[in-house]
Amino acid sequence: MPAGWGALLGPLALLAGVALVVGWILGGTGWWLSAALALYLALTLRRLHVLDRVLSGIERAPNRPERGFWHTIFARVEGLRAKSRSRKQKLHRLMREVRESTHALTDAGIILNAEREIVWFNPAATRLLGLDPAVDLGNRIENLLRHPDFISYVMKPGETGVVIPSPVTHHAWLHVQVIPYGMNQKLAIVRDVTRETRLETTRRDFVANASHELRSPVTVISGYLEALSEDDRLPENWKAPIGEMQRQAERMMQILRDLIELARLEASDERAPRNPVDVPALLELIRRAYVGGKGPQVTLQLHTDVWLKGREAELHSIFQNLVENAVRFTPAAGTVTMHWRETGSGAEFEVIDTGIGIAEEQIPRITERFYRVDPGRSRATGGTGLGLAIVKHALQRHEGQLAISSREGEGSTFTCRFPVSRVTQRESVATSA
Ligand code: ADP
């Protein structure tokens, strides 16, 4: 029995006993017993009334309640209230700290519910995005940030986030990342990346301008070297150095061409145009260029005749770079096979070679600019170290993805996957053309 229950029932027993004795002496035991119970009930109801007021917070527990059952109950209530008070204080302190720290953040934080409606945001969100607490709470984020890149990102948030122009400051750029948490809620973190974006643009412009500027002198040097090499009066001992100079000038020219191409691809964030491109014909053209060459045998397997919607020059550059790499890194006795096929999610171009392969830890790095597993070998075979970077960017502009799998000493497979929105039937293009 809980503590104090004896004390609760004791007075009841006592009152009932007294009523019984008085009833026995004076008669009318039932009446006396009823009167005693009514008195007990009245006292209990009064205590319950006080308890109700105490629990509702209208009054404090009586300072000196009588001993026994009610004393225990009121002491417990007081204990619970004290605990809850201290918990509340702790919570308040924590809330204040969270509020102060989120107010101090330079990055904007916005909490969205499952419907992408704004539930909360910090003052940085007002500064960076112009959100107004009086108007924008409860509004859908895509109604306030209307940039198409942001809208497609927020519908399907990825890990890397998206960079969009600032809706409030001219020439400012913001990086937005949406992190899902809890029950379908999302936290959007917005960071001002204007400085990084400007630096990146400056770097890109510098590379593009420098490459353009260097092209003319290299062209002149190449021209003179060619004229010299063809001159019959050239002393015999000059022929080899002039030949080497010519090869190096051609290499320099190739690097400049690749740098200019890469800068052009990087500079344009836009998607590639959607011109119909006859992929089977393009691949056949690439295959034919290797017929009778010194390298490995190059074959083409067309499993479909679908075309792509894109920019022909860029698609050619993607396919050509991958096939050229496969040929350069595969011994003459090996094979290079191109596949063009439809998949459940679009179409894919695959190049499988039986060449030297790439170590697993190198694979994530080979699409970086100028990254080569073996720089000596790459240069010796005419590589610039920019081919795969060009492939990656050109593919991105076609909403495609590059997958690489390889085993050292056994060969590599490079796969370009294009989404169904970029695939078009040969017939439909032919009739509409
Ligand atoms: P490079 O001009 O050096 O070929 P890329 O960007 O095209 O530059 O390729 C980067 C590096 O990736 C290459 O130097 C090479 O080490 C590796 N690589 C690319 N394709 C293949 C392949 N098919 N087999 C083996 N290694 C490859």
Coordinates of C-alpha atoms in Angstrom, one line a residue, residues 21-431:
V21 CA -20.8 3.4 19.1
V22 CA -23.0 6.6 19.2
G23 CA -25.6 4.8 17.1
W24 CA -25.5 1.8 19.4
I25 CA -26.0 4.1 22.5
L26 CA -28.5 6.5 21.1
G27 CA -30.0 4.4 18.4
G28 CA -30.3 5.1 14.6
T29 CA -26.9 3.5 13.8
G30 CA -27.5 3.9 10.0
W31 CA -28.0 7.6 10.3
W32 CA -24.9 8.2 12.4
L33 CA -22.9 6.0 10.0
S34 CA -24.2 8.0 7.0
A35 CA -23.5 11.3 8.7
A36 CA -19.9 10.2 9.5
L37 CA -19.4 9.1 5.9
A38 CA -20.8 12.4 4.6
L39 CA -18.4 14.3 6.8
Y40 CA -15.5 12.2 5.6
L41 CA -16.6 12.7 2.0
A42 CA -16.9 16.5 2.4
L43 CA -13.3 16.7 3.9
T44 CA -11.9 14.5 1.1
L45 CA -13.7 16.6 -1.6
R46 CA -12.3 19.8 -0.1
R47 CA -8.8 18.4 -0.2
L48 CA -9.3 17.2 -3.8
H49 CA -10.5 20.7 -4.6
V50 CA -7.3 22.2 -3.1
L51 CA -5.2 19.6 -5.0
D52 CA -7.0 20.5 -8.3
R53 CA -6.1 24.2 -7.8
V54 CA -2.5 23.3 -6.8
L55 CA -2.1 21.1 -10.0
S56 CA -3.7 23.8 -12.1
G57 CA -1.1 26.3 -10.7
I58 CA -3.8 28.5 -9.2
E59 CA -2.5 28.2 -5.7
R60 CA 0.6 26.8 -4.0
A61 CA 0.4 23.6 -1.9
P62 CA -0.7 24.4 1.7
N63 CA 2.3 25.2 3.7
R64 CA 1.3 23.1 6.6
P65 CA -1.0 20.4 5.4
E66 CA -2.1 17.9 8.0
R67 CA 0.1 14.9 8.4
G68 CA -0.6 11.6 6.6
F69 CA -2.0 10.9 3.2
W70 CA -2.6 14.5 2.0
H71 CA 0.8 15.6 3.4
T72 CA 2.5 12.9 1.2
I73 CA 0.4 13.9 -1.9
F74 CA 1.1 17.6 -1.6
A75 CA 4.8 17.0 -0.9
R76 CA 5.0 14.9 -4.1
V77 CA 3.1 17.5 -6.1
E78 CA 5.5 20.2 -4.8
G79 CA 8.5 17.9 -5.7
L80 CA 7.3 17.4 -9.2
R81 CA 6.6 21.1 -9.7
A82 CA 10.1 22.0 -8.5
K83 CA 11.6 19.4 -10.9
S84 CA 9.5 20.7 -13.8
R85 CA 10.5 24.3 -12.9
S86 CA 14.2 23.5 -13.0
R87 CA 13.7 21.5 -16.3
K88 CA 11.9 24.5 -17.7
Q89 CA 14.7 26.8 -16.7
K90 CA 17.2 24.5 -18.3
L91 CA 15.2 24.4 -21.5
H92 CA 14.9 28.2 -21.5
R93 CA 18.6 28.6 -21.1
L94 CA 19.2 26.1 -23.9
M95 CA 16.7 27.8 -26.1
R96 CA 18.3 31.2 -25.4
E97 CA 21.7 29.7 -26.3
V98 CA 20.4 28.1 -29.5
R99 CA 18.6 31.4 -30.4
E100 CA 21.7 33.5 -29.8
S101 CA 24.0 31.1 -31.7
T102 CA 21.7 30.9 -34.7
H103 CA 21.3 34.7 -34.6
A104 CA 25.1 35.0 -34.7
L105 CA 25.5 32.6 -37.7
T106 CA 26.6 34.2 -40.9
D107 CA 25.0 31.4 -42.9
A108 CA 21.2 31.4 -43.3
G109 CA 19.3 28.4 -41.7
I110 CA 15.7 27.7 -42.8
I111 CA 13.5 24.9 -41.4
L112 CA 11.0 23.5 -43.9
N113 CA 8.2 21.1 -43.2
A114 CA 7.2 18.2 -45.4
E115 CA 5.3 20.6 -47.8
R116 CA 8.5 22.7 -48.0
E117 CA 6.7 25.5 -46.1
I118 CA 9.0 27.8 -44.0
V119 CA 8.6 27.0 -40.3
W120 CA 11.5 29.0 -39.0
F121 CA 14.6 31.0 -40.2
N122 CA 17.4 32.9 -38.6
P123 CA 18.2 36.6 -39.2
A124 CA 20.9 35.7 -41.8
A125 CA 18.1 34.4 -44.0
T126 CA 16.6 37.9 -44.0
R127 CA 20.0 39.4 -44.9
L128 CA 20.9 36.8 -47.6
L129 CA 17.5 36.0 -49.1
G130 CA 15.3 38.9 -48.0
L131 CA 12.9 36.7 -46.0
D132 CA 10.5 38.6 -43.8
P133 CA 9.3 36.9 -40.6
A134 CA 6.0 38.8 -40.7
V135 CA 5.1 37.6 -44.2
D136 CA 7.1 34.6 -45.3
L137 CA 6.6 32.1 -42.5
G138 CA 4.2 29.4 -43.7
N139 CA 5.0 30.2 -47.4
R140 CA 6.5 27.5 -49.7
I141 CA 10.2 28.2 -50.2
E142 CA 10.0 27.7 -54.0
N143 CA 7.5 30.6 -54.1
L144 CA 10.1 32.9 -52.6
L145 CA 13.3 31.5 -54.3
R146 CA 12.2 31.1 -57.9
H147 CA 15.5 30.3 -59.6
P148 CA 14.9 27.2 -61.8
D149 CA 18.1 25.5 -60.6
F150 CA 17.0 25.9 -57.0
I151 CA 13.5 24.7 -57.7
S152 CA 14.7 21.5 -59.4
Y153 CA 17.2 21.0 -56.5
V154 CA 14.8 21.5 -53.7
M155 CA 12.3 19.0 -55.3
K156 CA 15.1 16.4 -55.2
P157 CA 17.9 17.6 -52.9
G158 CA 21.3 16.1 -53.6
E159 CA 24.4 16.0 -51.5
T160 CA 26.3 18.8 -53.2
G161 CA 23.8 21.6 -53.1
V162 CA 23.3 24.3 -55.8
V163 CA 24.7 27.7 -56.5
I164 CA 22.2 30.4 -57.4
P165 CA 22.3 34.2 -57.9
S166 CA 21.3 36.2 -54.8
P167 CA 17.6 37.4 -55.0
V168 CA 18.5 40.5 -53.0
T169 CA 22.1 41.6 -54.0
H170 CA 23.2 42.2 -57.5
H171 CA 26.3 40.0 -58.6
A172 CA 26.2 38.0 -55.4
W173 CA 26.0 34.2 -55.4
L174 CA 24.6 31.8 -52.8
H175 CA 25.2 28.1 -52.2
V176 CA 22.1 26.3 -51.0
Q177 CA 22.1 22.9 -49.4
V178 CA 19.0 21.1 -48.2
I179 CA 19.5 18.5 -45.4
P180 CA 16.5 16.2 -44.7
Y181 CA 15.9 15.3 -41.0
G182 CA 13.2 14.0 -38.6
M183 CA 9.7 13.4 -40.0
N184 CA 10.1 14.7 -43.5
Q185 CA 11.5 18.0 -42.3
K186 CA 14.3 19.8 -44.0
L187 CA 17.0 22.2 -43.0
A188 CA 18.2 24.6 -45.8
I189 CA 21.6 26.1 -45.2
V190 CA 22.4 29.1 -47.4
R191 CA 26.0 30.4 -47.7
D192 CA 27.3 33.5 -49.5
V193 CA 29.8 32.2 -52.0
T194 CA 30.3 35.4 -54.0
R195 CA 34.0 35.5 -53.2
E196 CA 34.7 31.9 -54.2
T197 CA 32.6 32.3 -57.3
R198 CA 34.5 35.5 -58.3
L199 CA 37.8 33.8 -57.7
E200 CA 36.7 30.8 -59.8
T201 CA 35.6 33.1 -62.6
T202 CA 38.8 35.0 -62.5
R203 CA 40.8 31.8 -62.6
R204 CA 38.8 30.5 -65.6
D205 CA 39.0 33.8 -67.4
F206 CA 42.8 33.9 -66.8
V207 CA 43.3 30.4 -68.2
A208 CA 41.1 31.1 -71.2
N209 CA 42.8 34.5 -71.9
A210 CA 46.3 33.1 -71.5
S211 CA 45.5 30.2 -73.7
H212 CA 44.1 32.4 -76.4
E213 CA 47.1 34.8 -76.2
L214 CA 49.6 31.9 -76.4
R215 CA 47.9 30.4 -79.4
S216 CA 49.2 33.0 -81.9
P217 CA 52.9 32.8 -80.9
V218 CA 52.8 29.0 -80.9
T219 CA 51.1 29.0 -84.3
V220 CA 53.9 31.3 -85.6
I221 CA 56.6 29.1 -84.1
S222 CA 55.0 26.0 -85.6
G223 CA 54.8 27.6 -89.0
Y224 CA 58.5 28.6 -89.0
L225 CA 59.5 25.1 -87.7
E226 CA 57.5 23.5 -90.5
A227 CA 59.1 25.7 -93.1
L228 CA 62.6 25.0 -91.7
S229 CA 62.0 21.2 -91.6
E230 CA 61.0 21.3 -95.3
D231 CA 64.0 23.4 -96.3
D232 CA 66.5 21.3 -98.2
R233 CA 69.4 23.5 -97.0
L234 CA 68.8 22.5 -93.4
P235 CA 72.0 20.9 -92.1
E236 CA 71.6 17.2 -91.3
N237 CA 72.5 17.6 -87.6
W238 CA 69.6 20.1 -87.2
K239 CA 66.9 17.8 -88.5
A240 CA 66.4 15.9 -85.2
P241 CA 66.2 19.0 -82.9
I242 CA 63.9 20.7 -85.4
G243 CA 61.7 17.6 -85.5
E244 CA 61.6 17.5 -81.7
M245 CA 60.7 21.2 -81.5
Q246 CA 57.9 20.6 -84.0
R247 CA 56.5 17.8 -81.8
Q248 CA 56.7 19.9 -78.7
A249 CA 55.0 22.9 -80.5
E250 CA 52.2 20.6 -81.6
R251 CA 51.8 19.3 -78.1
M252 CA 51.7 22.8 -76.8
M253 CA 49.0 23.6 -79.4
Q254 CA 47.0 20.6 -78.3
I255 CA 47.2 21.7 -74.6
L256 CA 46.0 25.2 -75.6
R257 CA 43.2 23.8 -77.6
D258 CA 42.1 21.5 -74.7
L259 CA 42.4 24.4 -72.2
I260 CA 40.3 26.7 -74.4
E261 CA 37.7 23.9 -74.8
L262 CA 37.6 23.2 -71.1
A263 CA 37.3 26.9 -70.2
R264 CA 34.4 27.2 -72.7
L265 CA 32.6 24.2 -71.2
E266 CA 33.2 25.4 -67.6
A267 CA 32.1 29.0 -68.4
S268 CA 28.7 27.9 -69.5
D269 CA 26.4 26.7 -66.8
E270 CA 23.7 26.2 -69.3
R271 CA 22.6 22.8 -70.6
A272 CA 23.8 21.8 -74.1
P273 CA 21.3 22.6 -76.9
R274 CA 19.0 19.8 -78.0
N275 CA 20.0 19.4 -81.6
P276 CA 19.4 15.8 -83.0
V277 CA 22.7 14.0 -83.2
D278 CA 23.1 10.8 -85.2
V279 CA 25.2 8.9 -82.6
P280 CA 25.5 5.6 -84.6
A281 CA 27.0 7.6 -87.5
L282 CA 29.3 9.5 -85.2
L283 CA 30.6 6.4 -83.6
E284 CA 31.1 4.7 -87.0
L285 CA 33.2 7.7 -88.0
I286 CA 35.4 7.4 -84.9
R287 CA 35.8 3.6 -85.5
R288 CA 36.9 4.1 -89.1
A289 CA 39.6 6.5 -88.0
Y290 CA 41.4 3.6 -86.3
V291 CA 41.1 1.1 -89.1
G292 CA 44.6 0.0 -90.1
G293 CA 46.3 1.8 -87.2
K294 CA 49.2 0.5 -85.2
G295 CA 47.2 0.2 -82.0
P296 CA 44.7 -2.3 -80.7
Q297 CA 41.7 -3.4 -82.8
V298 CA 38.7 -1.0 -82.4
T299 CA 35.2 -2.5 -82.9
L300 CA 31.8 -0.9 -82.6
Q301 CA 28.6 -2.8 -81.4
L302 CA 25.4 -0.9 -82.1
H303 CA 22.6 -2.4 -80.0
T304 CA 20.3 0.4 -80.9
D305 CA 19.9 3.1 -83.5
V306 CA 18.6 5.8 -81.2
W307 CA 20.0 9.3 -81.5
L308 CA 20.8 11.9 -78.8
K309 CA 19.6 15.5 -78.4
G310 CA 22.7 17.6 -77.8
R311 CA 25.6 19.4 -79.3
E312 CA 27.4 17.3 -81.9
A313 CA 30.8 18.8 -81.4
E314 CA 30.7 18.1 -77.6
L315 CA 29.3 14.6 -78.0
H316 CA 32.0 13.8 -80.6
S317 CA 34.6 15.1 -78.1
I318 CA 33.3 12.9 -75.3
F319 CA 33.3 9.7 -77.5
Q320 CA 36.6 10.5 -79.2
N321 CA 38.4 11.3 -75.9
L322 CA 37.3 8.0 -74.3
V323 CA 38.2 5.9 -77.4
E324 CA 41.5 7.7 -77.8
N325 CA 42.4 7.0 -74.2
A326 CA 41.4 3.3 -74.5
V327 CA 43.6 3.0 -77.6
R328 CA 46.5 4.8 -75.9
F329 CA 46.5 2.7 -72.8
T330 CA 45.9 -0.7 -74.5
P331 CA 48.7 -2.7 -76.1
A332 CA 48.5 -3.4 -79.8
A333 CA 47.5 -7.0 -79.2
G334 CA 44.5 -5.9 -77.1
T335 CA 41.0 -4.8 -78.1
V336 CA 38.8 -1.7 -77.7
T337 CA 35.1 -2.2 -78.0
M338 CA 32.5 0.5 -78.2
H339 CA 28.9 -0.2 -77.3
W340 CA 25.8 2.0 -78.0
R341 CA 22.7 0.7 -76.3
E342 CA 19.3 1.7 -74.8
T343 CA 18.8 1.2 -71.1
G344 CA 15.8 1.4 -68.8
S345 CA 16.7 5.0 -67.9
G346 CA 17.9 6.3 -71.2
A347 CA 20.9 5.3 -73.4
E348 CA 24.6 4.6 -72.7
F349 CA 27.9 4.7 -74.6
E350 CA 30.5 2.3 -73.2
V351 CA 34.1 1.7 -74.1
I352 CA 35.7 -1.5 -72.9
D353 CA 39.4 -2.0 -73.3
T354 CA 41.8 -4.8 -72.4
G355 CA 44.6 -2.4 -71.5
I356 CA 46.8 -1.5 -68.5
G357 CA 43.8 -0.7 -66.3
I358 CA 43.7 1.8 -63.4
A359 CA 44.3 1.1 -59.7
E360 CA 41.1 1.5 -57.7
E361 CA 42.4 4.4 -55.5
Q362 CA 43.3 6.4 -58.7
I363 CA 39.9 6.1 -60.3
P364 CA 38.2 9.0 -58.4
R365 CA 41.1 11.4 -59.4
I366 CA 41.6 10.7 -63.1
T367 CA 38.9 13.2 -64.1
E368 CA 40.8 16.1 -62.4
R369 CA 42.6 18.5 -64.7
F370 CA 46.1 17.4 -65.5
Y371 CA 45.9 14.3 -63.3
R372 CA 47.7 11.3 -64.8
V373 CA 48.4 8.0 -63.2
D374 CA 51.7 7.9 -65.1
P375 CA 52.7 11.4 -66.4
G376 CA 55.6 10.1 -68.5
R377 CA 53.4 7.5 -70.3
S378 CA 50.6 10.0 -70.8
R379 CA 52.9 12.6 -72.4
A380 CA 54.7 10.0 -74.5
T381 CA 51.4 8.9 -76.0
G382 CA 50.4 12.5 -76.7
G383 CA 48.1 13.1 -73.7
T384 CA 47.4 16.5 -72.3
G385 CA 45.9 15.3 -69.0
L386 CA 42.7 17.3 -69.8
G387 CA 40.8 14.7 -71.8
L388 CA 38.6 13.2 -69.0
A389 CA 38.0 16.7 -67.5
I390 CA 36.6 17.7 -70.9
V391 CA 34.5 14.5 -71.0
K392 CA 33.1 15.1 -67.5
H393 CA 32.1 18.7 -68.2
A394 CA 30.6 18.0 -71.7
L395 CA 28.6 15.1 -70.2
Q396 CA 27.3 17.3 -67.4
R397 CA 26.0 19.7 -70.0
H398 CA 24.1 16.8 -71.5
E399 CA 22.7 15.8 -68.1
G400 CA 24.8 12.6 -68.4
Q401 CA 27.1 10.8 -66.0
L402 CA 30.4 9.0 -66.3
A403 CA 31.0 5.7 -64.6
I404 CA 34.5 4.1 -64.5
S405 CA 35.4 0.6 -63.6
S406 CA 38.8 -0.9 -64.0
R407 CA 41.2 -3.6 -62.9
E408 CA 44.9 -3.0 -63.1
G409 CA 46.5 -5.1 -65.7
E410 CA 43.1 -6.3 -67.1
G411 CA 41.5 -3.3 -68.6
S412 CA 39.0 -0.5 -68.1
T413 CA 35.3 0.3 -68.8
F414 CA 34.2 3.9 -69.3
T415 CA 30.4 4.3 -69.4
C416 CA 28.5 7.5 -70.3
R417 CA 24.9 7.4 -69.3
F418 CA 22.4 9.8 -70.9
P419 CA 18.9 10.4 -69.4
V420 CA 15.8 9.4 -71.4
S421 CA 15.0 13.1 -71.9
R422 CA 18.2 13.4 -74.1
V423 CA 17.3 10.3 -76.2
T424 CA 15.4 10.5 -79.4
Q425 CA 14.2 8.0 -81.9
R426 CA 15.9 8.0 -85.3
E427 CA 12.6 8.0 -87.2
S428 CA 11.1 10.9 -85.4
V429 CA 14.1 13.1 -86.1
A430 CA 14.3 11.9 -89.7
T431 CA 10.7 12.8 -90.3

